[in-house]
Amino acid sequence: MKIKSNIATSENGFIFNPATGDSFSGNAMAAHLLIAMKSGKTGHEIKKDILDKYDVGADQLERDWEDWMIQLKEANLLETEG
Amino acid sequence: MADKYANLCLAITGINANDNPGPGMAVIRSLKESFGAGLRIIGLSYEPLEPGIYLRDHVNKTYQIPYPTEGANALLERLTYIHQQEKLDLIIPNFDSELFNFIKIAPQLMQIGIASFLPSHQQLAVRDKVNLKDFGLKHGFYVPADHKLYTIDDIKKAADEFNFPMVIKGKFYEASVVYTMDQAIKAFHQLNAAWGVPVIAQQFIKGTEINIAALGDGKGNNTSIVAMRKLYITDKGKAWAGVTIKDEKFIELGNNFALATGWKGGYEMEIMSNEDGHLYILEINPRFPAWIYLTAAAGQNQPGALVKMALGDIVEPFDDYQAGKLFVRYSWDHVTDISDFQQFSVFGEL
């Protein structure tokens, strides 16, 4: 799943959707994830980076990642598939 | 070569910069940004407490003009007098209710050397609230269903069809979302007293409010389109803060409207984007909106472009603007002397 290409993100976690005017404030981890996603990294690569860097189990990370994806989808920030 | 726009004398209405502001001051701000401080701005005001009269840094001189109900001849007579004093190059009217008369006298104004850039009476009529639903049906736009209200019985018929909430709108201005029959009847009487019948009952559409400011070239194209999402809405439904947004579907909607009408001049589309993504046209205002300066800030100065087009110059359509330009309106207590108020009240000029 990819972030829509027109979504503006900043290093401090602020997200602006220029098509709808929606804006969101994320925490430091959200900012980190958004920048990684916008850079073109795959979900697999991002999760591997997190496992290497943080003290978190793979199962927990997978649950959190799914939750993150649901939030992005609900916020209409992901590219539509198909 | 001297800039032919730099010393123009431009007459502007809608300088009532109050809590439900006319677009005049924002138009003036846009024009000064476009052409510089050398412009001479003539305010045209209906009442002596329109703030623009006293904002002398923005408006060089203001003249009182007759209310639209006094007719086109009275307006022409007054403007002819003002023209003798000021040698006007162009007039930009900014109120819905005055447009009929300005359109009517536009040929005479042109004869004496005053340009304008206005829609036709026919164009004005098709987007009228009373005709909007039919216009939408004819041209394939989403428009909420409506009922024309002349009596209390009509409100009951509308409520039976739409249920509550529904929207009760004045013929020219103002709208209320009502949730009960009592509220609907109260709104009907208030709007009837202010603007006459028909009052309009409109189906309530839930969604996100978006406004589009555009400038039609009169040949079926738009020279400019800028979309704005309302971020803070006053109790009168006006945007007190908003942000420019950009999506091809807004451009397409505006272009379809320009094509369907051949609209000439500035206009504003009030849109409700529902949860299915359908863009419902709630209203089309036949002039620039009060937030028009945001178009200049985002890179498409619509009032500036209108002046050039009105003076016969070709303006290439803008092709991009900046999304994420945000405005926050504010109020300010401007202080002047009672003698200024007296001067305007007694002589109709300041």
Coordinates of C-alpha atoms in Angstrom, one line a residue:
Chain A
M1 CA 0.0 0.0 0.0
K2 CA 1.4 3.4 -1.0
I3 CA 0.7 6.9 0.3
K4 CA -1.0 9.1 -2.2
S5 CA 1.6 10.9 -4.2
N6 CA 0.1 14.4 -3.6
I7 CA 0.0 14.1 0.2
A8 CA 2.3 16.6 1.9
T9 CA 4.1 15.4 5.0
S10 CA 6.5 17.2 7.3
E11 CA 9.3 16.0 9.5
N12 CA 7.2 16.9 12.6
G13 CA 4.4 14.6 11.6
F14 CA 1.9 17.1 10.1
I15 CA 0.0 15.6 7.1
F16 CA -2.0 17.7 4.6
N17 CA -4.1 16.3 1.9
P18 CA -4.3 19.0 -0.8
A19 CA -7.2 17.4 -2.6
T20 CA -9.5 17.4 0.4
G21 CA -8.0 20.0 2.8
D22 CA -7.8 17.3 5.5
S23 CA -4.9 17.7 7.9
F24 CA -3.6 15.4 10.7
S25 CA -1.0 15.6 13.4
G26 CA 1.0 12.5 13.9
N27 CA 3.6 11.7 16.6
A28 CA 7.3 11.1 16.0
M29 CA 6.9 7.5 14.9
A30 CA 4.1 8.5 12.4
A31 CA 6.4 11.1 10.9
H32 CA 9.2 8.5 10.6
L33 CA 6.8 6.0 8.9
L34 CA 5.4 8.6 6.5
I35 CA 8.8 9.7 5.4
A36 CA 9.8 6.1 4.9
M37 CA 6.7 5.3 2.9
K38 CA 7.0 8.4 0.8
S39 CA 10.6 7.5 0.0
G40 CA 9.3 4.4 -1.8
K41 CA 10.3 1.8 0.8
T42 CA 8.0 -1.2 0.9
G43 CA 6.1 -2.2 4.0
H44 CA 8.4 -5.2 4.4
E45 CA 11.5 -3.0 4.3
I46 CA 10.0 -0.5 6.8
K47 CA 9.0 -3.2 9.2
K48 CA 12.5 -4.7 9.0
D49 CA 14.1 -1.3 9.9
I50 CA 11.8 -1.0 12.9
L51 CA 12.6 -4.5 14.1
D52 CA 16.3 -3.7 13.8
K53 CA 16.0 -0.4 15.6
Y54 CA 13.4 -0.9 18.3
D55 CA 12.7 -3.4 21.0
V56 CA 9.5 -4.8 19.6
G57 CA 8.4 -8.3 18.7
A58 CA 7.4 -9.3 15.1
D59 CA 3.8 -10.2 16.1
Q60 CA 3.3 -6.9 17.9
L61 CA 4.8 -5.0 15.1
E62 CA 2.5 -6.8 12.6
R63 CA -0.6 -5.9 14.6
D64 CA 0.5 -2.3 15.0
W65 CA 1.3 -2.1 11.2
E66 CA -2.2 -3.3 10.4
D67 CA -3.7 -0.7 12.7
W68 CA -1.5 2.0 11.1
M69 CA -2.7 0.9 7.6
I70 CA -6.4 1.0 8.8
Q71 CA -5.8 4.6 10.1
L72 CA -4.2 5.7 6.8
K73 CA -7.1 4.1 4.8
E74 CA -9.8 5.8 7.0
A75 CA -8.0 9.1 6.5
N76 CA -8.1 8.6 2.8
L77 CA -4.3 8.9 2.5
L78 CA -3.6 5.6 0.6
E79 CA -3.6 5.1 -3.1
T80 CA -6.7 3.3 -4.3
E81 CA -5.8 -0.2 -5.5
G82 CA -6.8 -1.4 -8.9
Chain B
M1 CA 6.5 51.6 -21.9
A2 CA 4.3 52.9 -19.1
D3 CA 2.1 50.3 -17.4
K4 CA -1.4 51.0 -18.7
Y5 CA -3.0 49.5 -15.7
A6 CA -1.0 51.4 -13.0
N7 CA -3.1 54.5 -12.9
L8 CA -6.6 53.1 -13.6
C9 CA -9.6 54.5 -11.7
L10 CA -11.7 51.6 -10.6
A11 CA -15.1 51.7 -8.9
I12 CA -15.9 48.8 -6.5
T13 CA -19.1 47.9 -4.6
G14 CA -19.4 45.6 -1.7
I15 CA -17.2 47.5 0.7
N16 CA -19.2 46.4 3.7
A17 CA -16.4 44.5 5.4
N18 CA -18.5 43.4 8.4
D19 CA -19.2 40.0 9.9
N20 CA -20.8 38.8 6.7
P21 CA -18.5 40.8 4.4
G22 CA -19.1 41.8 0.8
P23 CA -16.3 41.0 -1.5
G24 CA -15.3 44.6 -2.2
M25 CA -12.3 45.0 0.1
A26 CA -10.8 41.7 -0.9
V27 CA -11.3 42.7 -4.6
I28 CA -9.5 46.0 -3.9
R29 CA -6.6 44.2 -2.1
S30 CA -6.2 41.8 -5.1
L31 CA -6.2 44.7 -7.5
K32 CA -3.6 46.6 -5.6
E33 CA -1.5 43.5 -5.5
S34 CA -1.9 43.1 -9.2
F35 CA -1.4 46.7 -10.4
G36 CA 0.3 48.5 -7.5
A37 CA -0.7 51.4 -5.2
G38 CA -1.1 53.8 -8.1
L39 CA -4.7 52.7 -8.7
R40 CA -7.4 55.1 -7.8
I41 CA -10.1 53.2 -6.0
I42 CA -13.6 54.6 -5.8
G43 CA -15.9 52.9 -3.3
L44 CA -19.6 52.7 -4.2
S45 CA -21.7 52.3 -1.0
Y46 CA -25.3 52.0 -0.1
E47 CA -25.1 52.8 3.6
P48 CA -23.0 55.2 5.6
L49 CA -21.6 52.6 7.9
E50 CA -20.0 50.4 5.3
P51 CA -16.4 50.1 6.7
G52 CA -14.7 50.6 3.4
I53 CA -15.8 54.2 3.3
Y54 CA -13.5 55.0 6.2
L55 CA -10.6 52.8 5.2
R56 CA -8.8 55.5 3.3
D57 CA -5.6 53.6 2.8
H58 CA -7.6 51.3 0.5
V59 CA -10.4 53.4 -0.8
N60 CA -9.5 56.9 -2.2
K61 CA -13.1 58.2 -2.2
T62 CA -16.5 56.7 -1.7
Y63 CA -19.9 57.7 -3.2
Q64 CA -23.3 56.6 -2.1
I65 CA -25.3 54.9 -4.8
P66 CA -29.1 54.3 -4.9
Y67 CA -30.5 51.0 -3.7
P68 CA -31.3 48.5 -6.5
T69 CA -35.0 49.0 -5.9
E70 CA -34.7 52.5 -7.2
G71 CA -34.1 51.1 -10.6
A72 CA -31.5 51.2 -13.3
N73 CA -32.1 54.8 -14.4
A74 CA -31.3 56.1 -10.9
L75 CA -28.1 54.1 -10.8
L76 CA -27.1 55.3 -14.3
E77 CA -27.7 58.9 -13.3
R78 CA -25.7 58.6 -10.2
L79 CA -22.8 56.8 -11.9
T80 CA -22.8 59.4 -14.7
Y81 CA -22.3 62.0 -12.0
I82 CA -19.5 60.0 -10.3
H83 CA -17.9 59.5 -13.7
Q84 CA -17.8 63.3 -14.3
Q85 CA -16.0 63.7 -11.0
E86 CA -13.6 60.7 -11.3
K87 CA -13.3 59.6 -14.9
L88 CA -13.9 55.9 -14.1
D89 CA -12.2 53.3 -16.2
L90 CA -14.1 50.3 -14.9
I91 CA -16.8 49.1 -12.4
I92 CA -16.8 45.8 -10.6
P93 CA -20.1 45.2 -8.8
N94 CA -20.0 42.7 -6.0
F95 CA -23.5 42.2 -4.8
D96 CA -26.0 39.7 -6.2
S97 CA -28.9 42.0 -5.7
E98 CA -27.4 44.9 -7.7
L99 CA -26.2 42.9 -10.7
F100 CA -29.5 43.1 -12.7
N101 CA -29.3 46.9 -12.9
F102 CA -25.6 46.9 -13.6
I103 CA -26.0 44.5 -16.4
K104 CA -28.9 46.5 -17.8
I105 CA -26.9 49.7 -17.9
A106 CA -23.6 48.2 -19.0
P107 CA -24.0 49.3 -22.6
Q108 CA -24.6 52.9 -21.6
L109 CA -21.7 52.8 -19.2
M110 CA -19.5 51.5 -22.0
Q111 CA -20.6 54.4 -24.2
I112 CA -19.4 56.9 -21.7
G113 CA -16.1 55.0 -21.2
I114 CA -16.7 52.8 -18.2
A115 CA -15.9 49.1 -18.9
S116 CA -17.3 46.2 -17.0
F117 CA -17.1 42.4 -17.3
L118 CA -20.5 41.0 -16.5
P119 CA -22.7 38.0 -17.3
S120 CA -25.9 38.5 -19.3
H121 CA -29.3 38.6 -17.7
Q122 CA -29.9 35.1 -19.1
Q123 CA -26.8 33.8 -17.5
L124 CA -27.8 35.5 -14.2
A125 CA -31.2 33.8 -14.3
V126 CA -30.2 30.2 -15.0
R127 CA -28.1 30.0 -11.8
D128 CA -30.7 31.8 -9.7
K129 CA -31.7 29.7 -6.7
V130 CA -35.2 29.5 -8.1
N131 CA -33.9 27.9 -11.3
L132 CA -30.9 26.0 -10.1
K133 CA -32.5 22.6 -9.8
D134 CA -33.8 22.8 -13.4
F135 CA -30.4 24.0 -14.6
G136 CA -28.8 21.0 -12.9
L137 CA -31.2 18.5 -14.4
K138 CA -30.7 20.0 -17.9
H139 CA -26.9 19.9 -17.7
G140 CA -26.3 16.9 -15.6
F141 CA -25.1 18.6 -12.4
Y142 CA -25.9 17.3 -8.9
V143 CA -28.2 19.9 -7.3
P144 CA -30.2 19.2 -4.1
A145 CA -34.0 19.0 -4.6
D146 CA -35.9 22.1 -3.7
H147 CA -39.3 23.6 -3.1
K148 CA -40.3 27.2 -3.7
L149 CA -42.1 28.5 -0.6
Y150 CA -44.8 31.1 -0.8
T151 CA -47.0 30.0 2.1
I152 CA -46.8 28.0 5.3
D153 CA -48.5 25.1 3.5
D154 CA -45.6 25.0 1.1
I155 CA -43.2 24.4 4.0
K156 CA -45.3 21.4 5.1
K157 CA -45.1 19.9 1.6
A158 CA -41.3 20.4 1.6
A159 CA -40.9 18.9 5.0
D160 CA -43.0 15.9 3.9
E161 CA -40.6 15.3 1.0
F162 CA -37.2 16.2 2.6
N163 CA -37.8 15.5 6.3
F164 CA -35.6 17.3 8.7
P165 CA -33.1 18.8 8.7
M166 CA -33.6 20.8 5.6
V167 CA -32.3 24.2 4.5
I168 CA -34.4 27.3 4.2
K169 CA -32.9 30.0 2.0
G170 CA -33.6 33.6 1.2
K171 CA -34.1 34.6 -2.5
F172 CA -30.8 36.6 -2.5
Y173 CA -28.9 35.9 0.7
E174 CA -28.9 33.9 3.9
A175 CA -29.8 30.3 4.7
S176 CA -30.7 28.4 7.8
V177 CA -30.5 24.7 8.5
V178 CA -33.8 23.9 10.4
Y179 CA -34.6 20.8 12.4
T180 CA -38.2 21.3 13.3
M181 CA -41.3 22.8 11.7
D182 CA -41.3 25.7 14.2
Q183 CA -37.7 26.6 13.1
A184 CA -38.7 26.3 9.4
I185 CA -41.7 28.6 9.9
K186 CA -39.6 31.1 11.8
A187 CA -36.9 31.1 9.1
F188 CA -39.5 31.4 6.4
H189 CA -41.0 34.5 7.9
Q190 CA -37.5 36.1 8.6
L191 CA -36.3 35.5 5.0
N192 CA -39.6 36.5 3.5
A193 CA -39.4 39.8 5.4
A194 CA -35.8 40.4 4.3
W195 CA -35.8 39.3 0.7
G196 CA -39.4 38.5 -0.3
V197 CA -40.8 35.3 -1.9
P198 CA -40.2 32.8 -3.0
V199 CA -38.2 31.5 -0.1
I200 CA -36.5 28.3 -1.0
A201 CA -36.5 25.0 0.9
Q202 CA -33.6 22.8 -0.1
Q203 CA -32.8 19.2 0.6
F204 CA -30.0 18.9 3.2
I205 CA -26.9 17.3 1.9
K206 CA -24.4 16.1 4.5
G207 CA -20.8 16.4 3.6
T208 CA -17.8 18.7 3.3
E209 CA -18.3 22.3 2.2
I210 CA -16.1 23.4 -0.6
N211 CA -16.2 26.7 -2.5
I212 CA -14.9 27.3 -6.0
A213 CA -14.0 30.8 -7.2
A214 CA -13.8 31.1 -10.9
L215 CA -13.5 33.6 -13.8
G216 CA -15.4 32.9 -17.0
D217 CA -14.3 34.4 -20.3
G218 CA -17.8 34.6 -21.7
K219 CA -16.9 32.0 -24.4
G220 CA -17.5 28.8 -22.5
N221 CA -14.1 28.7 -20.8
N222 CA -12.7 29.6 -17.4
T223 CA -9.6 31.8 -17.2
S224 CA -9.1 30.8 -13.6
I225 CA -10.5 28.3 -11.0
V226 CA -9.4 28.0 -7.4
A227 CA -11.1 25.7 -4.9
M228 CA -11.2 26.3 -1.1
R229 CA -12.3 24.1 1.8
K230 CA -14.0 25.9 4.6
L231 CA -12.2 25.2 7.9
Y232 CA -14.2 27.5 10.2
I233 CA -17.8 28.4 9.4
T234 CA -19.7 31.3 11.1
D235 CA -23.3 31.0 12.3
K236 CA -24.3 32.5 9.0
G237 CA -22.5 29.8 7.1
K238 CA -19.7 32.0 6.0
A239 CA -16.1 30.8 5.8
W240 CA -14.0 32.5 8.6
A241 CA -11.0 30.4 7.7
G242 CA -10.3 28.2 4.7
V243 CA -7.5 26.5 2.8
T244 CA -7.0 26.1 -1.0
I245 CA -7.3 22.6 -2.2
K246 CA -6.7 21.1 -5.6
D247 CA -8.4 18.2 -7.3
E248 CA -9.2 17.7 -10.9
K249 CA -12.8 17.1 -10.2
F250 CA -13.3 20.7 -9.0
I251 CA -11.7 22.0 -12.2
E252 CA -13.9 19.7 -14.2
L253 CA -17.0 20.9 -12.4
G254 CA -16.1 24.6 -13.0
N255 CA -15.3 24.0 -16.6
N256 CA -18.6 22.2 -17.2
F257 CA -20.4 25.1 -15.7
A258 CA -18.6 27.6 -17.9
L259 CA -19.3 25.5 -20.9
A260 CA -23.0 25.1 -20.1
T261 CA -23.6 28.8 -19.5
G262 CA -20.8 30.7 -21.4
W263 CA -20.4 32.6 -18.1
K264 CA -18.7 36.0 -18.3
G265 CA -17.1 37.4 -15.2
G266 CA -16.4 36.2 -11.7
Y267 CA -18.5 33.6 -9.9
E268 CA -18.5 31.3 -6.9
M269 CA -19.8 27.7 -6.7
E270 CA -20.8 26.6 -3.3
I271 CA -20.4 22.8 -3.2
M272 CA -21.1 20.0 -0.8
S273 CA -19.0 16.9 -1.4
N274 CA -21.0 14.0 0.1
E275 CA -19.6 10.8 1.4
D276 CA -19.9 9.2 -2.1
G277 CA -17.7 11.9 -3.5
H278 CA -20.6 13.5 -5.5
L279 CA -20.3 17.3 -5.8
Y280 CA -23.6 18.9 -5.1
I281 CA -24.0 22.5 -6.2
L282 CA -25.8 24.3 -3.4
E283 CA -25.6 27.8 -5.0
I284 CA -23.8 29.7 -7.7
N285 CA -23.1 33.3 -6.7
P286 CA -22.8 35.6 -9.8
R287 CA -19.8 37.5 -8.5
F288 CA -16.5 37.1 -6.7
P289 CA -16.7 35.7 -3.1
A290 CA -15.5 37.6 -0.1
W291 CA -12.5 35.2 0.1
I292 CA -11.3 36.2 -3.4
Y293 CA -8.0 37.5 -2.2
L294 CA -7.0 33.8 -1.5
T295 CA -7.0 33.3 -5.3
A296 CA -4.3 36.0 -5.6
A297 CA -2.4 34.5 -2.7
A298 CA -2.5 31.1 -4.3
G299 CA -1.2 32.4 -7.6
Q300 CA -4.3 33.2 -9.7
N301 CA -5.3 36.8 -9.1
Q302 CA -8.8 36.7 -10.5
P303 CA -9.8 40.4 -10.0
G304 CA -6.6 41.4 -11.7
A305 CA -7.3 39.1 -14.6
L306 CA -10.9 40.4 -14.8
V307 CA -9.7 44.0 -15.2
K308 CA -7.4 43.1 -18.1
M309 CA -10.2 41.1 -19.8
A310 CA -12.7 43.9 -19.2
L311 CA -10.3 46.3 -20.9
G312 CA -10.2 44.1 -23.9
D313 CA -6.9 42.3 -23.3
I314 CA -6.3 38.6 -23.9
V315 CA -5.5 36.8 -20.7
E316 CA -4.1 33.3 -21.0
P317 CA -5.9 30.8 -18.6
F318 CA -4.0 30.1 -15.4
D319 CA -2.9 26.5 -15.3
D320 CA -1.9 26.0 -11.7
Y321 CA -2.2 27.3 -8.2
Q322 CA -0.8 26.5 -4.8
A323 CA -2.8 24.1 -2.6
G324 CA -2.4 24.7 1.2
K325 CA -2.8 28.5 1.2
L326 CA -4.8 29.2 4.3
F327 CA -6.7 32.3 5.3
V328 CA -8.0 33.3 8.7
R329 CA -10.4 36.3 8.7
Y330 CA -10.2 38.8 11.5
S331 CA -12.1 41.8 12.7
W332 CA -10.6 45.2 13.6
D333 CA -12.1 48.3 15.2
H334 CA -11.3 51.1 12.8
V335 CA -11.5 54.5 14.4
T336 CA -12.6 57.7 12.6
D337 CA -14.2 61.0 13.4
I338 CA -17.9 61.6 13.5
S339 CA -17.4 64.4 10.9
D340 CA -16.5 61.7 8.3
F341 CA -19.8 59.9 9.1
Q342 CA -21.6 63.3 8.9
Q343 CA -20.0 64.1 5.6
F344 CA -21.0 60.9 4.0
S345 CA -24.5 60.8 5.5
V346 CA -25.3 64.3 4.4
F347 CA -23.5 64.6 1.1
G348 CA -23.2 61.0 0.0
E349 CA -19.5 61.4 -0.7
L350 CA -16.3 61.0 1.3

